[in-house]
CSV table of C-alpha atoms in Angstrom, one decimal:
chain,number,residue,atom,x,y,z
A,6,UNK,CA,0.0,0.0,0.0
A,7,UNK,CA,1.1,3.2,-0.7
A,8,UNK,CA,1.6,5.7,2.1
A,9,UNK,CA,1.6,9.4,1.6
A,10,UNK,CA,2.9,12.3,4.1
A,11,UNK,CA,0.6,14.8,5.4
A,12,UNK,CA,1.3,18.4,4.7
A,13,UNK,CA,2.0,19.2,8.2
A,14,UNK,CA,4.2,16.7,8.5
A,15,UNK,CA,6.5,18.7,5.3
A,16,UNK,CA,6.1,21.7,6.5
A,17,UNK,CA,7.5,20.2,9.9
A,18,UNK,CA,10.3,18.6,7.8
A,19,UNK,CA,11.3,21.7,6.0
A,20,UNK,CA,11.1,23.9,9.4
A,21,UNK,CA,13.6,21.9,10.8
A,22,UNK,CA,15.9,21.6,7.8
A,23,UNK,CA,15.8,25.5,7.6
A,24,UNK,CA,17.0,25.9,11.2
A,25,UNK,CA,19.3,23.6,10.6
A,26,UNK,CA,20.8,25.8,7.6
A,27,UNK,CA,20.4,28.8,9.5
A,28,UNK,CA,22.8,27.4,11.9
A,29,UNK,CA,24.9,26.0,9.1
A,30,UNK,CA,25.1,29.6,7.8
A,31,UNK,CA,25.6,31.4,11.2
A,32,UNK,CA,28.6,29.0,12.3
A,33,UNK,CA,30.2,29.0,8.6
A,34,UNK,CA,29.7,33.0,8.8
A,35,UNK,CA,31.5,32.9,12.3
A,36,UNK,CA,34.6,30.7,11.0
A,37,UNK,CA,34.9,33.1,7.8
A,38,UNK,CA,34.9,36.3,10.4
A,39,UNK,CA,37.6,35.1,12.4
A,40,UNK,CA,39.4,33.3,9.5
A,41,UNK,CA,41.4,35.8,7.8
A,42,UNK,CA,41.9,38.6,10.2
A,43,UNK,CA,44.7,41.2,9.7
A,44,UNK,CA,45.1,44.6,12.1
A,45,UNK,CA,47.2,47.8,11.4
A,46,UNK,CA,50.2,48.6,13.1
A,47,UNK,CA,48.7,51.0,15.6
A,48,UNK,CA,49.3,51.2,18.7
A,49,UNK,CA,47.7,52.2,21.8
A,50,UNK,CA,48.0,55.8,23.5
A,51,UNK,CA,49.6,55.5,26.8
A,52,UNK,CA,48.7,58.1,29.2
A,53,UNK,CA,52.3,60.2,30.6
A,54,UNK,CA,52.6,59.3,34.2
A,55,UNK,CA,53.6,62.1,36.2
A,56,UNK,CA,53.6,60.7,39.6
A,57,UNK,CA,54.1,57.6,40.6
A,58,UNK,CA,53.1,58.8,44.1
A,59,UNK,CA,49.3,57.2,45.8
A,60,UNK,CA,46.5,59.7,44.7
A,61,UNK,CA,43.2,61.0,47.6
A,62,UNK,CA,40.0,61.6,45.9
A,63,UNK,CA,38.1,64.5,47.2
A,64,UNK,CA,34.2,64.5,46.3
A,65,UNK,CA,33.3,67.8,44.9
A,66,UNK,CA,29.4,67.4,44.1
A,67,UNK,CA,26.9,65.1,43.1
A,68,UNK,CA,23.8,66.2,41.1
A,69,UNK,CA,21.7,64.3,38.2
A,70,UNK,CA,22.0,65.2,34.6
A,71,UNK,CA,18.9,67.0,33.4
A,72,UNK,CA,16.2,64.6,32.0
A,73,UNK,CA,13.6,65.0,29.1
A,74,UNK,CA,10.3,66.3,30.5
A,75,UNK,CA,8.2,63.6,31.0
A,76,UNK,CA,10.5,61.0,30.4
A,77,UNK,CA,10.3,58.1,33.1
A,78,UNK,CA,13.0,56.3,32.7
A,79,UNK,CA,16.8,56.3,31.8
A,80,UNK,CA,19.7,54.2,31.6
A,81,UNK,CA,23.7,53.7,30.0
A,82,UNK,CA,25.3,57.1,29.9
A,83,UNK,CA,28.4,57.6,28.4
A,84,UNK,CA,31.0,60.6,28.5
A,85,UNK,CA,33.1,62.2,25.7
A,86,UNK,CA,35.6,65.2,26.2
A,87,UNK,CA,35.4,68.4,24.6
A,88,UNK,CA,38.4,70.7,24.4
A,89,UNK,CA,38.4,73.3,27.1
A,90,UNK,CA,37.6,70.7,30.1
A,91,UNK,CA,33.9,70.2,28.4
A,92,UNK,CA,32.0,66.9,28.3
A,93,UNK,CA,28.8,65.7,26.5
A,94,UNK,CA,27.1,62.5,28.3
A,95,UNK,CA,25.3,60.6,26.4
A,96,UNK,CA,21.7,58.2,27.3
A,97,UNK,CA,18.7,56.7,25.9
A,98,UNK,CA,15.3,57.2,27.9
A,99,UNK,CA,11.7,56.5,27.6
A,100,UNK,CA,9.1,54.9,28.9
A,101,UNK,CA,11.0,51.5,29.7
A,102,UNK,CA,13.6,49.6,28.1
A,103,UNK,CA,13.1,48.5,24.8
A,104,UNK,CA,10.4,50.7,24.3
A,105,UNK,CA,9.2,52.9,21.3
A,106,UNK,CA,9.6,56.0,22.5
A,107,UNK,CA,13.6,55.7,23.9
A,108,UNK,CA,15.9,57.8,22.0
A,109,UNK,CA,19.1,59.1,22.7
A,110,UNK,CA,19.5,62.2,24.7
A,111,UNK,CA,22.7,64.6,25.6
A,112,UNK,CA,23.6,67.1,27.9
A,113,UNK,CA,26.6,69.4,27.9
A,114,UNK,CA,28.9,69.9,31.0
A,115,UNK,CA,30.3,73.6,31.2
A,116,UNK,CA,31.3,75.9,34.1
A,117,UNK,CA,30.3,73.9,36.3
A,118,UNK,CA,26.7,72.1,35.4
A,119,UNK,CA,24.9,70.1,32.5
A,120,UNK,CA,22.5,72.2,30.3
A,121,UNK,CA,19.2,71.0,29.3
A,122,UNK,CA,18.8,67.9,27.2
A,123,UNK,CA,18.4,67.8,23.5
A,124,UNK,CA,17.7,64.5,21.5
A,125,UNK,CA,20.4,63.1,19.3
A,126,UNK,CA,18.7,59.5,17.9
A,127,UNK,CA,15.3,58.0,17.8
A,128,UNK,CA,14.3,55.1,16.1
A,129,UNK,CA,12.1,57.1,13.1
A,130,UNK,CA,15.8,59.8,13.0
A,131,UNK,CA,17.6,56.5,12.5
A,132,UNK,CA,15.3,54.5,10.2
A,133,UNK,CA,15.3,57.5,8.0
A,134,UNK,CA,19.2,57.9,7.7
A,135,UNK,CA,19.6,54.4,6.9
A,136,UNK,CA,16.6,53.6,4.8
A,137,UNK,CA,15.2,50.6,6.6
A,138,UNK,CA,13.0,50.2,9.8
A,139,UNK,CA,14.5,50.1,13.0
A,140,UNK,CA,12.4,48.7,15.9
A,141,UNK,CA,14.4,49.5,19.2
A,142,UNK,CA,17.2,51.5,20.0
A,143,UNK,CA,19.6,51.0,23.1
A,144,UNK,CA,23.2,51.8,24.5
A,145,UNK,CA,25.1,54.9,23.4
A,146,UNK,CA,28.6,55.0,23.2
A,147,UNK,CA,31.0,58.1,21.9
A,148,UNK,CA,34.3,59.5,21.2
A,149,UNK,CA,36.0,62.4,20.0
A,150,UNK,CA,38.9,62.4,17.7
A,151,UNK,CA,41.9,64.6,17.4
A,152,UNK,CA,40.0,67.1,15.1
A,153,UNK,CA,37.2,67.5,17.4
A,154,UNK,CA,34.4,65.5,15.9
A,155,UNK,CA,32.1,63.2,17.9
A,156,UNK,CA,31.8,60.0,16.8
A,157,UNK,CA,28.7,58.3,18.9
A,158,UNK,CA,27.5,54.6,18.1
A,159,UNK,CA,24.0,53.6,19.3
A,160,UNK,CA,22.7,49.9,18.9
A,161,UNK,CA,19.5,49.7,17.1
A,162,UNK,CA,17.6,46.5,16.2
A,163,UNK,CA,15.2,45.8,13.7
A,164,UNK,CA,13.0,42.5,14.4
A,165,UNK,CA,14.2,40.6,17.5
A,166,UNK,CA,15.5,41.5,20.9
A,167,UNK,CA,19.2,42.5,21.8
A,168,UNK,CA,20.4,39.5,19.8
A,169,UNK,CA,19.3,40.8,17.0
A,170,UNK,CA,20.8,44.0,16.9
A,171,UNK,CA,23.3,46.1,15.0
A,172,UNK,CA,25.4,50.0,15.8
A,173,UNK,CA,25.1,53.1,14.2
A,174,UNK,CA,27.8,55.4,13.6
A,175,UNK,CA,27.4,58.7,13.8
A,176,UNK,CA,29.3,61.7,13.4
A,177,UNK,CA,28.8,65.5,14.5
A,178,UNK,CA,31.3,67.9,13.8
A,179,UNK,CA,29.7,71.0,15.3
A,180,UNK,CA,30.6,69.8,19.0
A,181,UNK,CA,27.4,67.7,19.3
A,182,UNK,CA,25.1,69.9,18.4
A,183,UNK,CA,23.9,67.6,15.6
A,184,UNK,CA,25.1,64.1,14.3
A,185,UNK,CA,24.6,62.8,10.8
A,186,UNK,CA,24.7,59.1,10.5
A,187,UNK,CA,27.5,57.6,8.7
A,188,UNK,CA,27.2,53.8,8.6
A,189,UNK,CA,25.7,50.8,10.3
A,190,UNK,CA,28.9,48.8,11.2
A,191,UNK,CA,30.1,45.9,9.4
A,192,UNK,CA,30.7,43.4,11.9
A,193,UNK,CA,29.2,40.2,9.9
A,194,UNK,CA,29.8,38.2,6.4
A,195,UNK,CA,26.4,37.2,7.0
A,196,UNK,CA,23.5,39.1,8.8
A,197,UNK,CA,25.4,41.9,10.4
A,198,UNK,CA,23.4,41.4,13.3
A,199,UNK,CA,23.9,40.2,17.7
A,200,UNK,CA,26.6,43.3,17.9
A,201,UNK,CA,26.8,45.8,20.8
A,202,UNK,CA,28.3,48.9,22.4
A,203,UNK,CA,28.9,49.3,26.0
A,204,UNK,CA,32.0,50.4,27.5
A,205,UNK,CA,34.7,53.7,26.1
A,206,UNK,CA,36.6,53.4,23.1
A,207,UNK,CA,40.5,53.5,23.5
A,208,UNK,CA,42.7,56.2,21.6
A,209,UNK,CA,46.0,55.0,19.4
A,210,UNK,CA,48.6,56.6,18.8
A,211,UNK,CA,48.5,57.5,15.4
A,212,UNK,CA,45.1,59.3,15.7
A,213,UNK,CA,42.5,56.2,15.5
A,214,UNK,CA,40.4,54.5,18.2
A,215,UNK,CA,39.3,50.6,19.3
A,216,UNK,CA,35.5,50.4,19.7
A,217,UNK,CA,34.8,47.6,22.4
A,218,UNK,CA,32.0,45.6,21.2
A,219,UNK,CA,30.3,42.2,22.0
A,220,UNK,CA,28.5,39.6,20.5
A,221,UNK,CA,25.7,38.6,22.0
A,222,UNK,CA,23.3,35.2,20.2
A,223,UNK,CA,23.3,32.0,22.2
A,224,UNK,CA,26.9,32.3,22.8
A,225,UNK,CA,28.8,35.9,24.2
A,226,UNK,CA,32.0,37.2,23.9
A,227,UNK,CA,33.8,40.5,23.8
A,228,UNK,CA,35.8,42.2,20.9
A,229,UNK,CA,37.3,45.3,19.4
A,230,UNK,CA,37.1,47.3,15.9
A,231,UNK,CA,39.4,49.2,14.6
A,232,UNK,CA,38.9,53.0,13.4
A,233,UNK,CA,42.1,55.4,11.7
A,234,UNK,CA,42.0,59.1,12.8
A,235,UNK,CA,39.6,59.7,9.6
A,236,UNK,CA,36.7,57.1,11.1
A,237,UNK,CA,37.0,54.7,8.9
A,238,UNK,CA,37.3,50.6,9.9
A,239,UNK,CA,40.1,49.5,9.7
A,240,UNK,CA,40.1,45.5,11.4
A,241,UNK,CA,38.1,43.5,13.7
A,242,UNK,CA,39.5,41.4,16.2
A,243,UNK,CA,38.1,39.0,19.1
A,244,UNK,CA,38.9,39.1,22.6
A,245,UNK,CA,40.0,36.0,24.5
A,246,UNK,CA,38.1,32.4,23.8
A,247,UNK,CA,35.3,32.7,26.1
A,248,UNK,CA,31.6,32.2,24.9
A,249,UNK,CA,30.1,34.4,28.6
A,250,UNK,CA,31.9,36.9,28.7
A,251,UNK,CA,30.4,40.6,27.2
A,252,UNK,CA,31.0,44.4,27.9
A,253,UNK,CA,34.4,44.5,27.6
A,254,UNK,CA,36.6,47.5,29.1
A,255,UNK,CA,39.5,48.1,27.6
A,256,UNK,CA,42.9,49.9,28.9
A,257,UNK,CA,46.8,50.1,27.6
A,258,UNK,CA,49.2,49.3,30.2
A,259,UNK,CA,52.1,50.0,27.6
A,260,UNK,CA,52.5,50.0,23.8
A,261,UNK,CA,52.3,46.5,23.4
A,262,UNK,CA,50.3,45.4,26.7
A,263,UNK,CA,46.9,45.9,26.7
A,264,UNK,CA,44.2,44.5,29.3
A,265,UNK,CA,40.6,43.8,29.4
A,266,UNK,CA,38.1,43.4,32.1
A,267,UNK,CA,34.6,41.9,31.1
A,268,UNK,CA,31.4,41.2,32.6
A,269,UNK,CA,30.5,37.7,33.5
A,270,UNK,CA,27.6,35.8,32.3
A,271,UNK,CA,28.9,32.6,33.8
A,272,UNK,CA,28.0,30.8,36.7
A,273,UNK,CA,31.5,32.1,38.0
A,274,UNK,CA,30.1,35.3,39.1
A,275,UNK,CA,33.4,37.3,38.9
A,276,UNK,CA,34.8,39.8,37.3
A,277,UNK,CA,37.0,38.4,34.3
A,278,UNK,CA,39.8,39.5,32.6
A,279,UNK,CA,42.1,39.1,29.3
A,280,UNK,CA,45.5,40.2,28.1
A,281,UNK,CA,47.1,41.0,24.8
A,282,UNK,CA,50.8,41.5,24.7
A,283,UNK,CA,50.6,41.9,21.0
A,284,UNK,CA,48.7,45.4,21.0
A,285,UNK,CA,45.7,44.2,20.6
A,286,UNK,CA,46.4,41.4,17.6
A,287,UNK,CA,45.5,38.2,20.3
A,288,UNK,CA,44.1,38.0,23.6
A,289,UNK,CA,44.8,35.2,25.9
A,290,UNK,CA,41.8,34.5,28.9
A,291,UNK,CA,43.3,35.1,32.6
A,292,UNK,CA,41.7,34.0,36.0
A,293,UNK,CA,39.0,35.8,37.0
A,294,UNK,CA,39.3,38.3,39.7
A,295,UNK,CA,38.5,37.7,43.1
A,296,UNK,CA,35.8,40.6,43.1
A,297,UNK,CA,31.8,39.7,42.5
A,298,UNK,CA,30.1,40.5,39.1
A,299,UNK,CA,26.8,39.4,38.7
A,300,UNK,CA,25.8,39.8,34.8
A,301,UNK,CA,27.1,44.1,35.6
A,302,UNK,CA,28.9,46.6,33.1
A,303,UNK,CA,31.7,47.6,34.6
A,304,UNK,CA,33.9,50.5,34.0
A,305,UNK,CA,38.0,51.0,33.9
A,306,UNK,CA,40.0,54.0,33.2
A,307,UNK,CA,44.0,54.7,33.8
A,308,UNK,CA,44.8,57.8,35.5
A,309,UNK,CA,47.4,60.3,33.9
A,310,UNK,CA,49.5,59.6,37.4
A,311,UNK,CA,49.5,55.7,36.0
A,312,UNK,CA,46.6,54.5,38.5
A,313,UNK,CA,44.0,52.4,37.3
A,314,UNK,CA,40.2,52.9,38.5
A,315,UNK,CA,37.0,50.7,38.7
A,316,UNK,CA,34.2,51.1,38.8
A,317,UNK,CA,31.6,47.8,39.8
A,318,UNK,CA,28.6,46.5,41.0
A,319,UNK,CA,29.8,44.7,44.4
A,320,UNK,CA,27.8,42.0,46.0
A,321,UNK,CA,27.6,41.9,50.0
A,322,UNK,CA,25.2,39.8,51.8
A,323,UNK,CA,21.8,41.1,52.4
A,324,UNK,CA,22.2,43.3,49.1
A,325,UNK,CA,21.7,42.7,45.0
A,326,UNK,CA,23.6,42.5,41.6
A,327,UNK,CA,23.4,46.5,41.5
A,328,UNK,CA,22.5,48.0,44.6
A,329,UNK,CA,26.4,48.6,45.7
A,330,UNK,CA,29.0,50.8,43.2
A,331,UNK,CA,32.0,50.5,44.3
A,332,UNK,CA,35.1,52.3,43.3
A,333,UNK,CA,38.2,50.3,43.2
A,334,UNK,CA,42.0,51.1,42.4
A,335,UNK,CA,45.3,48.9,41.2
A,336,UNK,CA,48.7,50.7,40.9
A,337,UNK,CA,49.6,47.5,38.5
A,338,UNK,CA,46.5,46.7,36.9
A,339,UNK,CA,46.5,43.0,38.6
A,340,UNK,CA,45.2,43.4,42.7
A,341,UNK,CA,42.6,45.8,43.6
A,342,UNK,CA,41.6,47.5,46.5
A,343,UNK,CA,38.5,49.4,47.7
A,344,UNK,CA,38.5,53.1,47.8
A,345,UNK,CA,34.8,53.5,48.2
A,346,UNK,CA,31.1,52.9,47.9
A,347,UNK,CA,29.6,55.7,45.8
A,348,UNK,CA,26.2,54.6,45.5
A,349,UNK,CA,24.6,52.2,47.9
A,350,UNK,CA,21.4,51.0,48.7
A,351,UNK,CA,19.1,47.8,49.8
A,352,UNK,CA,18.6,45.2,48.2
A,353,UNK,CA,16.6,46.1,44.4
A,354,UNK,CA,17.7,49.1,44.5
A,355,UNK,CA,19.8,49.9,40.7
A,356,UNK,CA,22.9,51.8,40.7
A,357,UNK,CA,24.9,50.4,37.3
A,358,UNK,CA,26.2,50.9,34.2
A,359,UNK,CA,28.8,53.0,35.4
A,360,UNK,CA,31.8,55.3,33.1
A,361,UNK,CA,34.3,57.3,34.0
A,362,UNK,CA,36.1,60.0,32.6
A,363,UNK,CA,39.7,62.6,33.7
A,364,UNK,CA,39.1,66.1,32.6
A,365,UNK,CA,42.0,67.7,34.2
A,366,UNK,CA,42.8,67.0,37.9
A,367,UNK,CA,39.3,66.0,38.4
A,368,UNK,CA,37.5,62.8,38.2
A,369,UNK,CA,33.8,62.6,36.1
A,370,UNK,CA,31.5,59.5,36.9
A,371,UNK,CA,28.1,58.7,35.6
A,372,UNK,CA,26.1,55.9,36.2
A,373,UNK,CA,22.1,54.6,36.2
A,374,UNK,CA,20.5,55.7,39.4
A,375,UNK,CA,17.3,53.7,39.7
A,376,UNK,CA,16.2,53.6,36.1
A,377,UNK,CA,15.0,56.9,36.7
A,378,UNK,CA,17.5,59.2,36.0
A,379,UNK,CA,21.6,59.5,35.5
A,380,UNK,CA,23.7,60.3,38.3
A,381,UNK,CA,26.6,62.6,38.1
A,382,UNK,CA,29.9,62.6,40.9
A,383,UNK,CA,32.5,64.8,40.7
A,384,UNK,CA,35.9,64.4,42.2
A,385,UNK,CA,39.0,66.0,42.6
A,386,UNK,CA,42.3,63.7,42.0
A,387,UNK,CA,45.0,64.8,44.3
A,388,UNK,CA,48.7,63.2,44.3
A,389,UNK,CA,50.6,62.9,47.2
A,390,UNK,CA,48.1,61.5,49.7
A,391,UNK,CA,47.0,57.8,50.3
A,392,UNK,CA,43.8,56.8,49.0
């Protein structure tokens, strides 16, 4: 007797072969982006050491940056420097995460005190510029070159969640005023899709920058692009061999060493780290560090007097993933000590998504406080004195 299949018992077949080739196609697409990588010659800009002496952090003031009117909700600031000890920070807000109406917002620091807020992205700005629709936009991140221009990259998806989503470039050249959009990255042979920005880019010596970026689809791990001093890509390049590590935050220890601290998506639960001693060409994983990191962003900068400072969630009993910010310091980029709590609270309370930036002697840190607004600190570095 003959025996025939159903149709739903095709279409069944055919589903699974075509997730099946999608899978072919993402792996194969992942082999060819790591197959042939080549990087310039660049190397990273080390900050001049002037004292080698311990540093004190005095607290200054501590305010919020202005928000939108009627905006509930806010969340991942980032800082760029100005000439003339000015900032622009950077956030998207709205009525929740992922919703329709976040954008991207900025407010200038000068004399003293943030101005009013003035929106920079929004999905129908963005959709526009690039000629397709984009569904949700999320984390800004910026940078300014050596000719002044802002460079600011903001992930935007188009179906899907997170995974699914792609960065922006933009570009302003009338000190953030207004940013014209310049590309969507190209981080993929196949989809271009499951990249992110976090954490600050990293200046090179011959003008250029490395964008930290992660991936983020089933499997996480952190990388870096390449950009010369006119913007353009120049190489991509993956950091470490870990597949839960994201948000990576990057920082030269000389012209060939170059570290990277990431946050951990692991059942670890620690901060974890990777080295290049190559300038950036390979990474090799290191132990974790012995400080907590419960699925955080975390932020590092070096000092111009050679320090290194983080910024992290820290996890105490009785408290949550983000309800302590603790500032930490090395003087060799390998053990850290506590300097302080900034921001503290009980248990579900949010204070993450930290960034840090030196404008002069004095210390700028931003960070999510509550989901309600972005917090400000403002410190002055002096050397000389213990911390």
């Amino acid at each position: 007797m003959e025996r025939h299949q159903n149709p739903q018992s095709r279409r069944i077949n055919w589903t699974v072969l075509a997730c099946v080739l999608i899978v072919l196609l993402i792996a194969g697409a992942e082999s060819l982006r790591w197959a042939s990588r080549t990087r310039s010659d660049s190397t990273p800009s080390i900050p001049q050491a002037v004292s080698s002496s311990r540093i004190a952090l005095t607290e200054l003031s501590r305010s919020h940056i202005p928000m939108p009117n009627g905006v509930p909700s806010a969340h991942a600031s980032a800082l760029a420097t100005l000439p003339g000890d000015r900032m622009l920070a950077f956030w998207w807000a709205g009525s929740r995460e992922s919703g329709p109406d976040v954008k991207v917002y900025a407010s200038r620091w000068h004399n003293g005190g943030w101005s009013a807020p003035w929106e920079v992205a929004s999905r129908a700005s963005l959709g526009k510029a690039l000629g397709f629709g984009v569904r949700r936009i999320g984390n800004p991140v910026a940078w300014t070159d050596r000719d002044s221009r802002i460079h600011l990259y903001v992930v935007a998806t188009g179906l899907g969640g997170w995974a699914a989503s792609r960065v922006a470039h933009m570009v302003s050249t009338d000190h953030g005023a207004s940013f014209q959009v310049r590309r969507m990255l190209p981080m993929s042979p196949l989809f271009n899709t499951s990249v992110l920005v976090r954490t600050n880019p990293v200046g090179m010596a011959d003008g250029g920058w490395w964008l930290p970026l992660y991936f983020e689809i089933g499997i996480k791990y952190p990388m870096l692009m390449a950009f010369d001093a006119a913007g353009q890509p120049t190489w991509l390049g993956r950091i470490g061999e870990r597949t839960t590590t994201l948000q990576p935050a990057i920082v030269p220890v000389s012209a060939t060493e170059v570290r990277a601290w990431m946050r951990d998506a692991s059942d670890e639960q620690r901060v974890q780290q990777a080295t290049s001693r190559d300038g950036g060409s390979s990474w090799e994983d290191q132990p974790a560090l012995d400080l907590p990191n419960h699925g955080t962003s975390l932020a590092v900068i070096r000092l111009t007097s050679g320090q290194y400072l983080m910024l992290h969630n820290h996890v105490e009993a009785g408290g949550s993933s983000r309800s302590t910010l603790r500032l930490s310091i090395s003087h060799d980029s390998h053990a850290w000590r506590t300097v302080a709590d900034i921001a503290r609270g009980p248990a579900g309370d949010e204070f993450s998504y930290p960034t840090m930036q030196q404008v002069g002697d004095e210390l700028h840190v931003t960070y999510t406080h509550q989901r309600q607004s972005i917090a400000h600190h403002r410190y002055r570095i002096a050397l000389g004195e213990p911390i």
